[in-house]
Amino acid sequence: MGNNYNYECPHPVAISPAKPFIESIKSGIEETLFPDDPFRQFKNQPASRKLILGLQYFVPVLEWAPRYTFEFFKADVIAGITIASLAVPQGISYASLANLPPITGLYSSFVPPLVYAMLGSSKDLAVGTVAVASLLIASMLGKEVNPNENPKLYLQLALTATFFAGVFQAALGFLRLGFIVDFLSHATIVGFMGGAATVVCLQQLKGILGLVRFTHETDLVSVMRSVFSQTHQWRWESGVLGCCFLFFLILTRYVSKRKPGFFWISAMAPLTSVVVASVLVYLTRAEQDGIQIIGQLKKGLNPPSVSELAFGSPHLMAAVKTGIITGVIALAEGVAVGRSFSMFKNYHIDGNKEMIAFGMMNIAGSCTSCYLTTGPFSRTAVNFNAGCKTAVSNIVMATAVMTTLLFLTPLFHYTPLVVLSSIIIAAMLGLIDYEAAIGLWKVDKCDFIVCISAYIGVVFGSVEIGLVIAVAISLLRMLMSVARPRTFLLGNIPNSMIYRSIDQYPIADNVPGVLILQIDAPVYFANANYLRERISRWIYEEEEKLKSTGGSSLQYMILDLSAVGSIDTSGISMLEEVKKNIDRRDLRLVLANPRSEVIKKLEKSKFMESIGREWIYLTVGEAVAACNFMLHTSKSNNPVTDTVELDAQDNV
C-alpha cells in the first residue's frame, strides 16, 4: 500500500532527545539501586552538615535521640518490660528448637537488641529469635553434625551460620540489593511460614509426650512414624501438663484478640506458665517421675565467641548455605513485620537500613554467643500494643534479659521442657494463616497454588524443599508472564473516542476493516517469537470471521503500544516480520502511542522509515480516524485496489 494520503495527523508522536550511553547506564543504575534517592538530603549542604547527615543515615539513633523525651521513656520502659517477659521463655524455647543450649536463647535477646536500637529505623520492631529460623538451623546443620553427639561443633557451626547470615544481610543493605528479598512473594511466605509452623508443632510432640529419642527429620511421615513407634514410652504426666498449659496459652491469646486492651494477658502468659510449671515441678519433684527439665543454666553475660567461629571446619560450606538461607528468611520476615507496623503509625522505614541493622546485629551476635535473630511478629505485636514509642524498648528488654542472666538463671533449673513445647506450639498456631490462604484462592488461583506448594513441600519434604519449590514456582510464574504476555482485541466504546478490551467491555464495537490489538508487556527476546505467532493468529482469526459473516474485508491492523515500556532488538525484528506478513496480506500496519524508549529504538533501527512516520499516531482514536478516512476515501473513489486508490489521490 502507498504512503500518500490527505489525512494530517493532529498530534504527531515526539521522539525524545537521545541520552549519552554513559548517562543512560548511570540513570538505570540509580533507578535500580537508589529508587528512594537517599542522596537528596546531601545536596547543597556544607561538608560538616554532610558528615552529620551521613552519620545519622547509617546510625539512626543519632537522628531521633536529641528529640527523645521523658514521656517517650516511660512508654518504652513499660513496653520493654512487657516484651522481656515474652523474650525470656521464647528465647529458651526457640534455642531448644534449634538444638542449641537454652542459655544461647537468652544470650540472643541481650546483644542483638542493643545493636538494632542503634542502627534500626523501625520504632516498633522487637528483636529476638524466631521459630522458623531455629527450625532451619536444626534441620540443615543437623544433617552435618549430630547436636547430641558433638554439641560443641554444632554450636560452632550455628554461630558461624549466624555470622554469614549477618554478612549477607549487611551486604544486601550496603549494596542496595534489597529487592532480591522481594522474590519471596506474599503467597510464598504465607505457605512457607504455615508449613514451617506445622512442622514445628509436630516436632514439639517430643516434649508433650515426654519422649527421649526423636527423629531429626522434619517431614510429617518421619515425625508420625517416630511418635507412633514409641507409644510404649509416652508419659501421661507430661501429656496432661503440656495440654493444660497449651490450653491456658491459647485461651489468653483468644482473650487478648477479643479485648485488645488486655494484650498484656497474652504477653505475660508464657512467663507465667514457666513460673507456675517450675514451681509445680519443684514442689512435686516431678523430674523424678520422668518429667524432663532444663537443668542448670550458666550465670553471667554473653561470653565472647569470635574464636568459636568455625572458618576452618570441613562443614564450613554447610554453615555458609545455612546462613544465607536463614538470612534471607529472617530478612523477609523482619522487613515485612517492620513495614506492617510502621503503616499504623504513618512513618516510613528504609528497607536497606533495616538490612544493614539486621546484618550488623547478627555479626555482633555471632561474636557474643548469639544465634540468628530478626524481628518476630509476636514480639513486635506485643511491643506495639504495649505503647512503645522508639527502639529504646529494645534496650529496656535487653536490660531485663541482662538482669536475668546475671541473677535469675538458677530459677529456671526446674522449668519442664513440656511447658517450652507448649509455648512454641501456641506461638506457631498463629503463623498458620488459613484466612490468608482462603483469600489467595478467592483473588488469585496461581498465588494459591504457590502457597499450597510451599506448604506441602515443607510438611511432606523438608523446609529447604518447600522453600525451593515455592521460589521456583514464583519465578516460573514471573517468567511465564514475561514469555507469554497478554494481547487484547480492542473495540470502540459507543459514543466516545475510547478504545478498550472487548473481553472486559462487551459493549465495545469492532471497527469495520480495522483490527486493533494491544500488547500488554515489554517486548523482549523471551516473548518476541510468541507475539509474532499470536499476532498472526489474531489476523487469521479476524479474516476468517469476516469471511464467515460477510463483513467488509480487513484493511488495517493497529498495534497499541501504550503498555510496551521497552523493546529490544529481538522485539524490533519481530515487528519487522509482522510488517512483512501484513504486507503479504495486502494490509497496512499502524502503530499507536509508542513510549519514549520504544520510539527511540524504532527510529535508530530504521523501522520508522520502513513503516512510515505518518503511520504512527499518538492515540488509538487518531489512528482509527486516519484508517477510517482512508477507507471512506477508497469507497468514494471506488478503486480497484488500494494502490490504484492512492495513485488517484496523487493525481488530485
mmCIF file of C-alpha atoms in Angstrom, residues 240-385:
data_model
loop_
_atom_site.group_PDB
_atom_site.id
_atom_site.type_symbol
_atom_site.label_atom_id
_atom_site.label_comp_id
_atom_site.label_asym_id
_atom_site.label_seq_id
_atom_site.Cartn_x
_atom_site.Cartn_y
_atom_site.Cartn_z
ATOM 1 C CA VAL A 240 -1.525 -33.750 80.747
ATOM 2 C CA LEU A 241 0.815 -30.982 81.895
ATOM 3 C CA GLY A 242 1.546 -29.906 78.319
ATOM 4 C CA CYS A 243 -2.110 -29.873 77.256
ATOM 5 C CA CYS A 244 -3.124 -27.847 80.316
ATOM 6 C CA PHE A 245 -0.551 -25.142 79.655
ATOM 7 C CA LEU A 246 -1.303 -25.179 75.927
ATOM 8 C CA PHE A 247 -4.985 -24.610 76.680
ATOM 9 C CA PHE A 248 -4.052 -21.759 79.034
ATOM 10 C CA LEU A 249 -1.824 -20.086 76.425
ATOM 11 C CA ILE A 250 -4.409 -20.390 73.648
ATOM 12 C CA LEU A 251 -7.133 -19.061 75.956
ATOM 13 C CA THR A 252 -5.092 -15.987 76.914
ATOM 14 C CA ARG A 253 -4.314 -15.271 73.270
ATOM 15 C CA TYR A 254 -8.020 -15.559 72.422
ATOM 16 C CA VAL A 255 -8.905 -13.112 75.222
ATOM 17 C CA SER A 256 -6.255 -10.653 74.046
ATOM 18 C CA LYS A 257 -7.580 -10.835 70.478
ATOM 19 C CA ARG A 258 -11.140 -10.215 71.562
ATOM 20 C CA LYS A 259 -10.122 -7.482 74.013
ATOM 21 C CA PRO A 260 -7.068 -5.614 72.593
ATOM 22 C CA GLY A 261 -6.779 -3.621 75.821
ATOM 23 C CA PHE A 262 -5.816 -6.843 77.586
ATOM 24 C CA PHE A 263 -2.838 -7.537 75.318
ATOM 25 C CA TRP A 264 -0.660 -7.892 78.411
ATOM 26 C CA ILE A 265 -2.501 -11.072 79.388
ATOM 27 C CA SER A 266 -1.221 -12.886 76.300
ATOM 28 C CA ALA A 267 2.218 -11.275 76.663
ATOM 29 C CA MET A 268 2.616 -12.380 80.291
ATOM 30 C CA ALA A 269 1.160 -15.858 79.736
ATOM 31 C CA PRO A 270 4.417 -17.597 78.605
ATOM 32 C CA LEU A 271 6.429 -16.315 81.578
ATOM 33 C CA THR A 272 3.546 -17.117 83.905
ATOM 34 C CA SER A 273 3.459 -20.646 82.507
ATOM 35 C CA VAL A 274 7.198 -21.050 83.077
ATOM 36 C CA VAL A 275 6.985 -19.808 86.661
ATOM 37 C CA VAL A 276 3.946 -21.914 87.565
ATOM 38 C CA ALA A 277 5.333 -25.043 85.896
ATOM 39 C CA SER A 278 8.735 -24.606 87.548
ATOM 40 C CA VAL A 279 7.160 -24.207 90.994
ATOM 41 C CA LEU A 280 4.878 -27.180 90.380
ATOM 42 C CA VAL A 281 7.779 -29.415 89.335
ATOM 43 C CA TYR A 282 9.890 -28.254 92.279
ATOM 44 C CA LEU A 283 7.150 -28.927 94.834
ATOM 45 C CA THR A 284 6.141 -32.328 93.433
ATOM 46 C CA ARG A 285 9.648 -33.466 92.455
ATOM 47 C CA ALA A 286 8.108 -34.385 89.114
ATOM 48 C CA GLU A 287 11.536 -34.714 87.481
ATOM 49 C CA GLN A 288 11.904 -37.957 89.426
ATOM 50 C CA ASP A 289 8.776 -39.257 87.698
ATOM 51 C CA GLY A 290 10.185 -38.672 84.236
ATOM 52 C CA ILE A 291 9.284 -35.009 83.599
ATOM 53 C CA GLN A 292 12.306 -33.605 81.755
ATOM 54 C CA ILE A 293 13.618 -30.241 82.985
ATOM 55 C CA ILE A 294 16.048 -27.649 81.639
ATOM 56 C CA GLY A 295 18.619 -28.163 84.356
ATOM 57 C CA GLN A 296 21.443 -25.855 85.267
ATOM 58 C CA LEU A 297 21.802 -22.593 83.296
ATOM 59 C CA LYS A 298 25.081 -20.711 83.457
ATOM 60 C CA LYS A 299 25.095 -17.344 85.169
ATOM 61 C CA GLY A 300 26.758 -14.373 83.542
ATOM 62 C CA LEU A 301 26.628 -12.270 80.401
ATOM 63 C CA ASN A 302 27.416 -13.387 76.878
ATOM 64 C CA PRO A 303 30.912 -14.856 76.610
ATOM 65 C CA PRO A 304 32.893 -13.809 73.511
ATOM 66 C CA SER A 305 32.736 -16.383 70.729
ATOM 67 C CA VAL A 306 34.943 -14.989 67.932
ATOM 68 C CA SER A 307 37.347 -17.885 68.426
ATOM 69 C CA GLU A 308 34.418 -20.328 68.139
ATOM 70 C CA LEU A 309 33.586 -19.367 64.536
ATOM 71 C CA ALA A 310 34.425 -22.486 62.524
ATOM 72 C CA PHE A 311 36.036 -20.925 59.456
ATOM 73 C CA GLY A 312 38.422 -23.870 59.121
ATOM 74 C CA SER A 313 35.812 -26.570 59.613
ATOM 75 C CA PRO A 314 35.167 -29.148 56.857
ATOM 76 C CA HIS A 315 31.483 -28.276 57.359
ATOM 77 C CA LEU A 316 32.054 -24.604 56.507
ATOM 78 C CA MET A 317 30.023 -24.696 53.269
ATOM 79 C CA ALA A 318 27.035 -26.127 55.138
ATOM 80 C CA ALA A 319 27.284 -23.235 57.586
ATOM 81 C CA VAL A 320 27.502 -20.732 54.712
ATOM 82 C CA LYS A 321 24.465 -22.225 52.962
ATOM 83 C CA THR A 322 22.505 -22.279 56.213
ATOM 84 C CA GLY A 323 23.482 -18.676 56.908
ATOM 85 C CA ILE A 324 22.386 -17.407 53.504
ATOM 86 C CA ILE A 325 19.043 -19.238 53.511
ATOM 87 C CA THR A 326 18.163 -18.339 57.094
ATOM 88 C CA GLY A 327 19.407 -14.790 56.474
ATOM 89 C CA VAL A 328 17.000 -14.329 53.558
ATOM 90 C CA ILE A 329 14.075 -15.758 55.519
ATOM 91 C CA ALA A 330 14.909 -13.601 58.539
ATOM 92 C CA LEU A 331 15.159 -10.505 56.324
ATOM 93 C CA ALA A 332 11.843 -11.196 54.626
ATOM 94 C CA GLU A 333 10.095 -11.669 57.958
ATOM 95 C CA GLY A 334 11.770 -8.769 59.756
ATOM 96 C CA VAL A 335 11.320 -6.195 56.987
ATOM 97 C CA ALA A 336 7.713 -7.283 56.354
ATOM 98 C CA VAL A 337 6.860 -7.051 60.065
ATOM 99 C CA GLY A 338 8.546 -3.655 60.412
ATOM 100 C CA ARG A 339 6.720 -2.233 57.391
ATOM 101 C CA SER A 340 3.390 -3.619 58.563
ATOM 102 C CA PHE A 341 3.538 -1.871 61.930
ATOM 103 C CA SER A 342 5.018 1.349 60.524
ATOM 104 C CA MET A 343 1.840 1.762 58.487
ATOM 105 C CA PHE A 344 -0.214 2.028 61.696
ATOM 106 C CA LYS A 345 1.861 4.979 62.896
ATOM 107 C CA ASN A 346 2.275 6.533 59.448
ATOM 108 C CA TYR A 347 6.058 6.587 59.240
ATOM 109 C CA HIS A 348 8.499 5.114 56.745
ATOM 110 C CA ILE A 349 11.220 2.557 57.347
ATOM 111 C CA ASP A 350 14.119 2.136 54.952
ATOM 112 C CA GLY A 351 14.424 -1.493 53.838
ATOM 113 C CA ASN A 352 18.141 -1.172 53.104
ATOM 114 C CA LYS A 353 18.811 0.401 56.516
ATOM 115 C CA GLU A 354 16.925 -2.480 58.105
ATOM 116 C CA MET A 355 19.088 -4.973 56.254
ATOM 117 C CA ILE A 356 22.244 -3.259 57.464
ATOM 118 C CA ALA A 357 20.871 -3.231 61.014
ATOM 119 C CA PHE A 358 19.927 -6.927 60.869
ATOM 120 C CA GLY A 359 23.290 -7.796 59.381
ATOM 121 C CA MET A 360 25.319 -5.887 61.934
ATOM 122 C CA MET A 361 23.348 -7.235 64.886
ATOM 123 C CA ASN A 362 23.816 -10.825 63.659
ATOM 124 C CA ILE A 363 27.538 -10.272 63.066
ATOM 125 C CA ALA A 364 27.840 -8.839 66.579
ATOM 126 C CA GLY A 365 25.666 -11.646 67.896
ATOM 127 C CA SER A 366 27.791 -14.379 66.334
ATOM 128 C CA CYS A 367 30.800 -12.903 68.158
ATOM 129 C CA THR A 368 28.944 -12.901 71.518
ATOM 130 C CA SER A 369 27.475 -16.435 71.665
ATOM 131 C CA CYS A 370 24.141 -15.495 69.977
ATOM 132 C CA TYR A 371 22.434 -17.251 67.109
ATOM 133 C CA LEU A 372 20.248 -15.792 64.356
ATOM 134 C CA THR A 373 17.816 -13.031 65.346
ATOM 135 C CA THR A 374 15.311 -10.886 63.475
ATOM 136 C CA GLY A 375 12.028 -9.091 64.197
ATOM 137 C CA PRO A 376 9.404 -11.735 65.105
ATOM 138 C CA PHE A 377 5.770 -10.816 64.588
ATOM 139 C CA SER A 378 4.527 -11.960 68.010
ATOM 140 C CA ARG A 379 7.080 -9.962 69.995
ATOM 141 C CA THR A 380 6.660 -6.888 67.774
ATOM 142 C CA ALA A 381 2.871 -7.028 68.132
ATOM 143 C CA VAL A 382 3.225 -7.062 71.912
ATOM 144 C CA ASN A 383 5.698 -4.170 71.744
ATOM 145 C CA PHE A 384 3.299 -2.173 69.562
ATOM 146 C CA ASN A 385 0.265 -2.878 71.755
#
